[in-house]
C-alpha atoms as a printed R data frame, in Angstrom:
    type eleno elety resid chain resno       x       y       z
1   ATOM     1    CA   MET     A     1   8.849 -23.697  -9.609
2   ATOM     2    CA   ARG     A     2  11.700 -22.214 -11.682
3   ATOM     3    CA   ASP     A     3  14.658 -20.378 -10.137
4   ATOM     4    CA   PRO     A     4  14.865 -16.994 -11.969
5   ATOM     5    CA   LYS     A     5  18.680 -16.983 -11.744
6   ATOM     6    CA   THR     A     6  19.507 -20.499 -12.920
7   ATOM     7    CA   GLY     A     7  16.427 -21.190 -15.032
8   ATOM     8    CA   ARG     A     8  16.082 -24.558 -13.316
9   ATOM     9    CA   SER     A     9  13.477 -25.960 -10.980
10  ATOM    10    CA   SER     A    10  14.539 -25.668  -7.355
11  ATOM    11    CA   GLY     A    11  13.249 -25.730  -3.817
12  ATOM    12    CA   PRO     A    12  10.402 -27.733  -2.299
13  ATOM    13    CA   ARG     A    13   7.583 -29.165  -4.354
14  ATOM    14    CA   PRO     A    14   4.702 -26.703  -4.561
15  ATOM    15    CA   LEU     A    15   1.471 -27.113  -2.665
16  ATOM    16    CA   LEU     A    16  -1.394 -27.615  -5.122
17  ATOM    17    CA   LEU     A    17  -4.591 -26.806  -3.222
18  ATOM    18    CA   PHE     A    18  -7.250 -28.457  -5.379
19  ATOM    19    CA   ALA     A    19 -10.806 -27.115  -5.101
20  ATOM    20    CA   PRO     A    20 -13.876 -28.897  -6.527
21  ATOM    21    CA   GLY     A    21 -16.580 -27.538  -8.778
22  ATOM    22    CA   ALA     A    22 -20.103 -26.767  -7.654
23  ATOM    23    CA   GLY     A    23 -21.707 -30.041  -8.688
24  ATOM    24    CA   ALA     A    24 -19.508 -32.697  -7.102
25  ATOM    25    CA   PRO     A    25 -17.249 -33.000  -4.037
26  ATOM    26    CA   SER     A    26 -13.506 -33.527  -3.883
27  ATOM    27    CA   THR     A    27 -14.025 -37.302  -3.807
28  ATOM    28    CA   SER     A    28 -15.656 -37.441  -7.255
29  ATOM    29    CA   ALA     A    29 -14.079 -39.613  -9.940
30  ATOM    30    CA   TRP     A    30 -13.101 -36.517 -11.939
31  ATOM    31    CA   MET     A    31 -11.359 -34.906  -8.984
32  ATOM    32    CA   ALA     A    32  -9.610 -38.154  -8.052
33  ATOM    33    CA   ARG     A    33  -8.344 -38.637 -11.600
34  ATOM    34    CA   TRP     A    34  -6.980 -35.120 -11.851
35  ATOM    35    CA   ALA     A    35  -5.511 -35.225  -8.355
36  ATOM    36    CA   ALA     A    36  -3.523 -38.299  -9.375
37  ATOM    37    CA   ARG     A    37  -2.219 -36.469 -12.442
38  ATOM    38    CA   LEU     A    38  -1.378 -33.286 -10.568
39  ATOM    39    CA   ALA     A    39   0.582 -35.280  -7.983
40  ATOM    40    CA   ALA     A    40   3.395 -35.440 -10.545
41  ATOM    41    CA   LEU     A    41   3.782 -31.664 -10.170
42  ATOM    42    CA   GLY     A    42   3.422 -31.073  -6.428
43  ATOM    43    CA   GLU     A    43   1.777 -31.954  -3.136
44  ATOM    44    CA   VAL     A    44  -1.942 -32.138  -3.895
45  ATOM    45    CA   VAL     A    45  -4.441 -31.316  -1.137
46  ATOM    46    CA   ARG     A    46  -8.151 -31.620  -1.852
47  ATOM    47    CA   PHE     A    47 -10.915 -30.096   0.252
48  ATOM    48    CA   ASP     A    48 -14.672 -29.495   0.209
49  ATOM    49    CA   TYR     A    49 -16.730 -26.371   0.783
50  ATOM    50    CA   PRO     A    50 -19.147 -26.248   3.763
51  ATOM    51    CA   TYR     A    51 -22.282 -27.043   1.740
52  ATOM    52    CA   GLN     A    52 -20.592 -30.123   0.272
53  ATOM    53    CA   ARG     A    53 -19.503 -31.361   3.689
54  ATOM    54    CA   ALA     A    54 -23.083 -30.884   4.894
55  ATOM    55    CA   GLY     A    55 -24.517 -32.843   1.968
56  ATOM    56    CA   ARG     A    56 -26.348 -29.862   0.477
57  ATOM    57    CA   ARG     A    57 -26.633 -29.283  -3.270
58  ATOM    58    CA   SER     A    58 -26.770 -25.493  -3.433
59  ATOM    59    CA   PRO     A    59 -23.405 -23.739  -3.082
60  ATOM    60    CA   ASP     A    60 -22.747 -21.382  -0.218
61  ATOM    61    CA   ARG     A    61 -22.611 -17.654  -0.886
62  ATOM    62    CA   LEU     A    62 -19.320 -16.353  -2.233
63  ATOM    63    CA   PRO     A    63 -18.002 -14.915   1.075
64  ATOM    64    CA   VAL     A    64 -18.513 -18.313   2.728
65  ATOM    65    CA   LEU     A    65 -16.804 -20.110  -0.145
66  ATOM    66    CA   VAL     A    66 -13.859 -17.703  -0.042
67  ATOM    67    CA   GLY     A    67 -13.562 -18.032   3.732
68  ATOM    68    CA   ALA     A    68 -13.548 -21.830   3.554
69  ATOM    69    CA   HIS     A    69 -11.002 -21.766   0.734
70  ATOM    70    CA   ARG     A    70  -8.704 -19.461   2.710
71  ATOM    71    CA   ALA     A    71  -9.026 -21.693   5.781
72  ATOM    72    CA   ALA     A    72  -8.116 -24.756   3.706
73  ATOM    73    CA   LEU     A    73  -5.086 -22.902   2.344
74  ATOM    74    CA   ALA     A    74  -3.915 -21.909   5.822
75  ATOM    75    CA   GLU     A    75  -4.285 -25.473   7.084
76  ATOM    76    CA   ALA     A    76  -2.480 -26.963   4.089
77  ATOM    77    CA   ARG     A    77   0.382 -24.486   4.410
78  ATOM    78    CA   VAL     A    78   1.144 -25.783   7.900
79  ATOM    79    CA   ARG     A    79   2.094 -29.147   6.374
80  ATOM    80    CA   HIS     A    80   3.389 -27.848   3.024
81  ATOM    81    CA   PRO     A    81   5.319 -24.583   3.490
82  ATOM    82    CA   GLY     A    82   6.608 -24.341  -0.094
83  ATOM    83    CA   PRO     A    83   5.146 -22.349  -2.994
84  ATOM    84    CA   ALA     A    84   1.335 -22.387  -3.075
85  ATOM    85    CA   VAL     A    85  -0.749 -22.841  -6.212
86  ATOM    86    CA   LEU     A    86  -4.543 -22.704  -6.221
87  ATOM    87    CA   VAL     A    87  -6.024 -25.236  -8.653
88  ATOM    88    CA   GLY     A    88  -9.770 -25.407  -9.136
89  ATOM    89    CA   LYS     A    89 -12.406 -27.057 -11.258
90  ATOM    90    CA   SER     A    90 -14.997 -24.564 -12.507
91  ATOM    91    CA   MET     A    91 -16.377 -22.819  -9.399
92  ATOM    92    CA   GLY     A    92 -13.317 -23.880  -7.418
93  ATOM    93    CA   GLY     A    93 -11.114 -21.994  -9.880
94  ATOM    94    CA   ARG     A    94 -13.281 -18.894  -9.686
95  ATOM    95    CA   VAL     A    95 -13.257 -18.930  -5.885
96  ATOM    96    CA   GLY     A    96  -9.504 -19.501  -6.010
97  ATOM    97    CA   CYS     A    97  -9.150 -16.288  -8.008
98  ATOM    98    CA   HIS     A    98 -11.003 -14.420  -5.270
99  ATOM    99    CA   VAL     A    99  -8.738 -15.992  -2.644
100 ATOM   100    CA   ALA     A   100  -5.680 -14.870  -4.628
101 ATOM   101    CA   LEU     A   101  -6.835 -11.271  -4.132
102 ATOM   102    CA   GLU     A   102  -6.516 -11.717  -0.371
103 ATOM   103    CA   GLU     A   103  -3.721 -14.271   0.037
104 ATOM   104    CA   ALA     A   104  -0.208 -14.334  -1.402
105 ATOM   105    CA   VAL     A   105  -0.073 -17.327  -3.746
106 ATOM   106    CA   ASP     A   106   2.334 -18.191  -6.535
107 ATOM   107    CA   ALA     A   107  -0.228 -18.994  -9.227
108 ATOM   108    CA   VAL     A   108  -3.806 -19.984  -9.991
109 ATOM   109    CA   VAL     A   109  -4.811 -22.771 -12.374
110 ATOM   110    CA   CYS     A   110  -8.439 -22.773 -13.554
111 ATOM   111    CA   LEU     A   111  -9.725 -26.024 -15.040
112 ATOM   112    CA   GLY     A   112 -12.794 -24.828 -16.924
113 ATOM   113    CA   TYR     A   113 -13.321 -21.270 -15.697
114 ATOM   114    CA   PRO     A   114 -17.049 -20.362 -15.490
115 ATOM   115    CA   LEU     A   115 -16.783 -16.952 -17.131
116 ATOM   116    CA   ARG     A   116 -20.528 -16.815 -17.773
117 ATOM   117    CA   GLY     A   117 -22.970 -17.201 -14.913
118 ATOM   118    CA   GLN     A   118 -26.277 -19.043 -14.980
119 ATOM   119    CA   ARG     A   119 -28.046 -15.923 -16.267
120 ATOM   120    CA   GLY     A   120 -25.396 -15.290 -18.902
121 ATOM   121    CA   GLU     A   121 -23.663 -12.506 -17.009
122 ATOM   122    CA   VAL     A   122 -19.920 -12.142 -17.578
123 ATOM   123    CA   ARG     A   123 -18.032 -12.687 -14.322
124 ATOM   124    CA   ASP     A   124 -14.726 -11.015 -15.114
125 ATOM   125    CA   GLU     A   125 -14.238  -8.511 -12.276
126 ATOM   126    CA   VAL     A   126 -12.049 -10.812 -10.216
127 ATOM   127    CA   LEU     A   127  -9.908 -11.666 -13.235
128 ATOM   128    CA   VAL     A   128  -9.228  -8.018 -14.038
129 ATOM   129    CA   ALA     A   129  -8.292  -7.411 -10.389
130 ATOM   130    CA   LEU     A   130  -5.910 -10.388 -10.215
131 ATOM   131    CA   ARG     A   131  -2.160  -9.940  -9.974
132 ATOM   132    CA   ALA     A   132  -1.148 -13.569  -9.431
133 ATOM   133    CA   PRO     A   133  -0.293 -15.506 -12.617
134 ATOM   134    CA   VAL     A   134  -3.233 -17.540 -13.901
135 ATOM   135    CA   LEU     A   135  -3.550 -20.406 -16.369
136 ATOM   136    CA   PHE     A   136  -6.869 -21.183 -18.024
137 ATOM   137    CA   VAL     A   137  -7.362 -24.768 -19.214
138 ATOM   138    CA   GLN     A   138 -10.519 -24.530 -21.294
139 ATOM   139    CA   GLY     A   139 -12.598 -26.811 -23.451
140 ATOM   140    CA   ALA     A   140 -13.238 -25.346 -26.904
141 ATOM   141    CA   ARG     A   141 -16.914 -26.374 -26.623
142 ATOM   142    CA   ASP     A   142 -17.465 -24.967 -23.137
143 ATOM   143    CA   PRO     A   143 -20.588 -22.754 -23.231
144 ATOM   144    CA   LEU     A   144 -19.640 -21.201 -19.886
145 ATOM   145    CA   CYS     A   145 -16.415 -19.787 -21.292
146 ATOM   146    CA   PRO     A   146 -16.471 -18.859 -25.002
147 ATOM   147    CA   LEU     A   147 -12.850 -18.549 -26.064
148 ATOM   148    CA   ALA     A   148 -13.368 -15.235 -27.873
149 ATOM   149    CA   LEU     A   149 -14.854 -13.743 -24.725
150 ATOM   150    CA   LEU     A   150 -12.012 -15.098 -22.601
151 ATOM   151    CA   ASP     A   151  -9.470 -13.603 -25.023
152 ATOM   152    CA   ALA     A   152 -11.128 -10.205 -24.642
153 ATOM   153    CA   VAL     A   153 -11.000 -10.466 -20.846
154 ATOM   154    CA   ARG     A   154  -7.368 -11.589 -20.877
155 ATOM   155    CA   GLY     A   155  -6.559  -8.489 -22.907
156 ATOM   156    CA   ARG     A   156  -7.724  -6.359 -19.977
157 ATOM   157    CA   MET     A   157  -5.918  -8.346 -17.278
158 ATOM   158    CA   GLU     A   158  -2.685  -7.133 -15.681
159 ATOM   159    CA   ALA     A   159  -1.722 -10.562 -14.343
160 ATOM   160    CA   ARG     A   160   0.420 -12.910 -16.414
161 ATOM   161    CA   THR     A   161  -2.010 -15.248 -18.139
162 ATOM   162    CA   ALA     A   162  -1.770 -18.360 -20.265
163 ATOM   163    CA   LEU     A   163  -4.351 -20.486 -22.054
164 ATOM   164    CA   HIS     A   164  -4.410 -24.159 -22.942
165 ATOM   165    CA   VAL     A   165  -7.328 -25.094 -25.190
166 ATOM   166    CA   VAL     A   166  -8.714 -28.620 -25.154
167 ATOM   167    CA   GLU     A   167  -9.954 -28.987 -28.716
168 ATOM   168    CA   GLY     A   168 -13.431 -30.506 -28.693
169 ATOM   169    CA   GLY     A   169 -13.509 -30.367 -24.895
170 ATOM   170    CA   ASN     A   170 -16.571 -29.549 -22.804
171 ATOM   171    CA   HIS     A   171 -16.737 -27.721 -19.461
172 ATOM   172    CA   SER     A   172 -15.094 -30.721 -17.783
173 ATOM   173    CA   LEU     A   173 -12.345 -30.823 -20.445
174 ATOM   174    CA   GLU     A   174 -13.761 -34.065 -21.816
175 ATOM   175    CA   VAL     A   175 -13.813 -34.811 -25.547
176 ATOM   176    CA   GLY     A   176 -16.534 -36.901 -27.201
177 ATOM   177    CA   VAL     A   177 -15.828 -40.526 -28.068
178 ATOM   178    CA   ARG     A   178 -16.312 -39.978 -31.804
179 ATOM   179    CA   ALA     A   179 -14.002 -36.983 -31.883
180 ATOM   180    CA   LEU     A   180 -11.342 -38.911 -30.007
181 ATOM   181    CA   ALA     A   181 -11.654 -41.847 -32.387
182 ATOM   182    CA   ALA     A   182 -11.369 -39.560 -35.408
183 ATOM   183    CA   ARG     A   183  -8.135 -38.145 -33.979
184 ATOM   184    CA   GLY     A   184  -6.796 -41.524 -32.921
185 ATOM   185    CA   GLU     A   185  -6.554 -40.354 -29.317
186 ATOM   186    CA   THR     A   186  -7.854 -41.193 -25.871
187 ATOM   187    CA   GLN     A   187  -9.057 -38.934 -23.069
188 ATOM   188    CA   GLU     A   188  -5.831 -39.832 -21.286
189 ATOM   189    CA   ASP     A   189  -3.878 -38.307 -24.178
190 ATOM   190    CA   VAL     A   190  -5.940 -35.126 -23.922
191 ATOM   191    CA   GLU     A   191  -5.386 -34.814 -20.189
192 ATOM   192    CA   ALA     A   192  -1.677 -35.611 -20.473
193 ATOM   193    CA   ARG     A   193  -1.275 -32.621 -22.820
194 ATOM   194    CA   ALA     A   194  -3.187 -30.415 -20.400
195 ATOM   195    CA   LEU     A   195  -0.962 -31.583 -17.548
196 ATOM   196    CA   ALA     A   196   2.129 -30.759 -19.616
197 ATOM   197    CA   ALA     A   197   0.745 -27.254 -20.167
198 ATOM   198    CA   ILE     A   198   0.199 -26.846 -16.421
199 ATOM   199    CA   ALA     A   199   3.747 -28.034 -15.718
200 ATOM   200    CA   ALA     A   200   5.194 -25.561 -18.237
201 ATOM   201    CA   PHE     A   201   3.143 -22.723 -16.747
202 ATOM   202    CA   LEU     A   202   4.258 -23.471 -13.205
203 ATOM   203    CA   GLU     A   203   7.875 -23.482 -14.325
204 ATOM   204    CA   GLY     A   204   7.338 -19.834 -15.255
205 ATOM   205    CA   PRO     A   205   8.551 -17.688 -18.150
206 ATOM   206    CA   ARG     A   206  11.717 -18.906 -19.862
């Protein structure tokens, strides 16, 4: 994190508590790949929600998810007492935003925020209530978070917000093979740019 007086990074490496999405646990290939990338920025701790640990497919109700997330944060802070950042894939990012309403954290990073629910409802209440800085890393083709809708919500938020758009990216920030080939890029290139955006955000305003 950036020292506001010197403008330079200082202090211990931040804790990056990394929460999974609804469909796969913290051990999934996607989570493992991103955990390895995020390790360049801080101490990454992954965890699973109760339904995932029990082998169930349907997510727990929100209060249970929030409680488990807060417990994971408390446990991780015992080993990593530095700045705390909540990073989450999809549902994990949304639950992290709810946790940030109840716990003092330095920032929230949402990797594919699910702004629209399964029935199409806009789930923006927690975002408007947030005060912790939040970064949205969003795929341009993500049907769960149309960029125009997210822009409108960000306009009503009081928290400091930032947005990194993955051009051609889906809800998992993945770009199609043909699109990558046309751009002369790889998925690694795409994710490296996203990681750079996360690093810049965590350094804070310049």
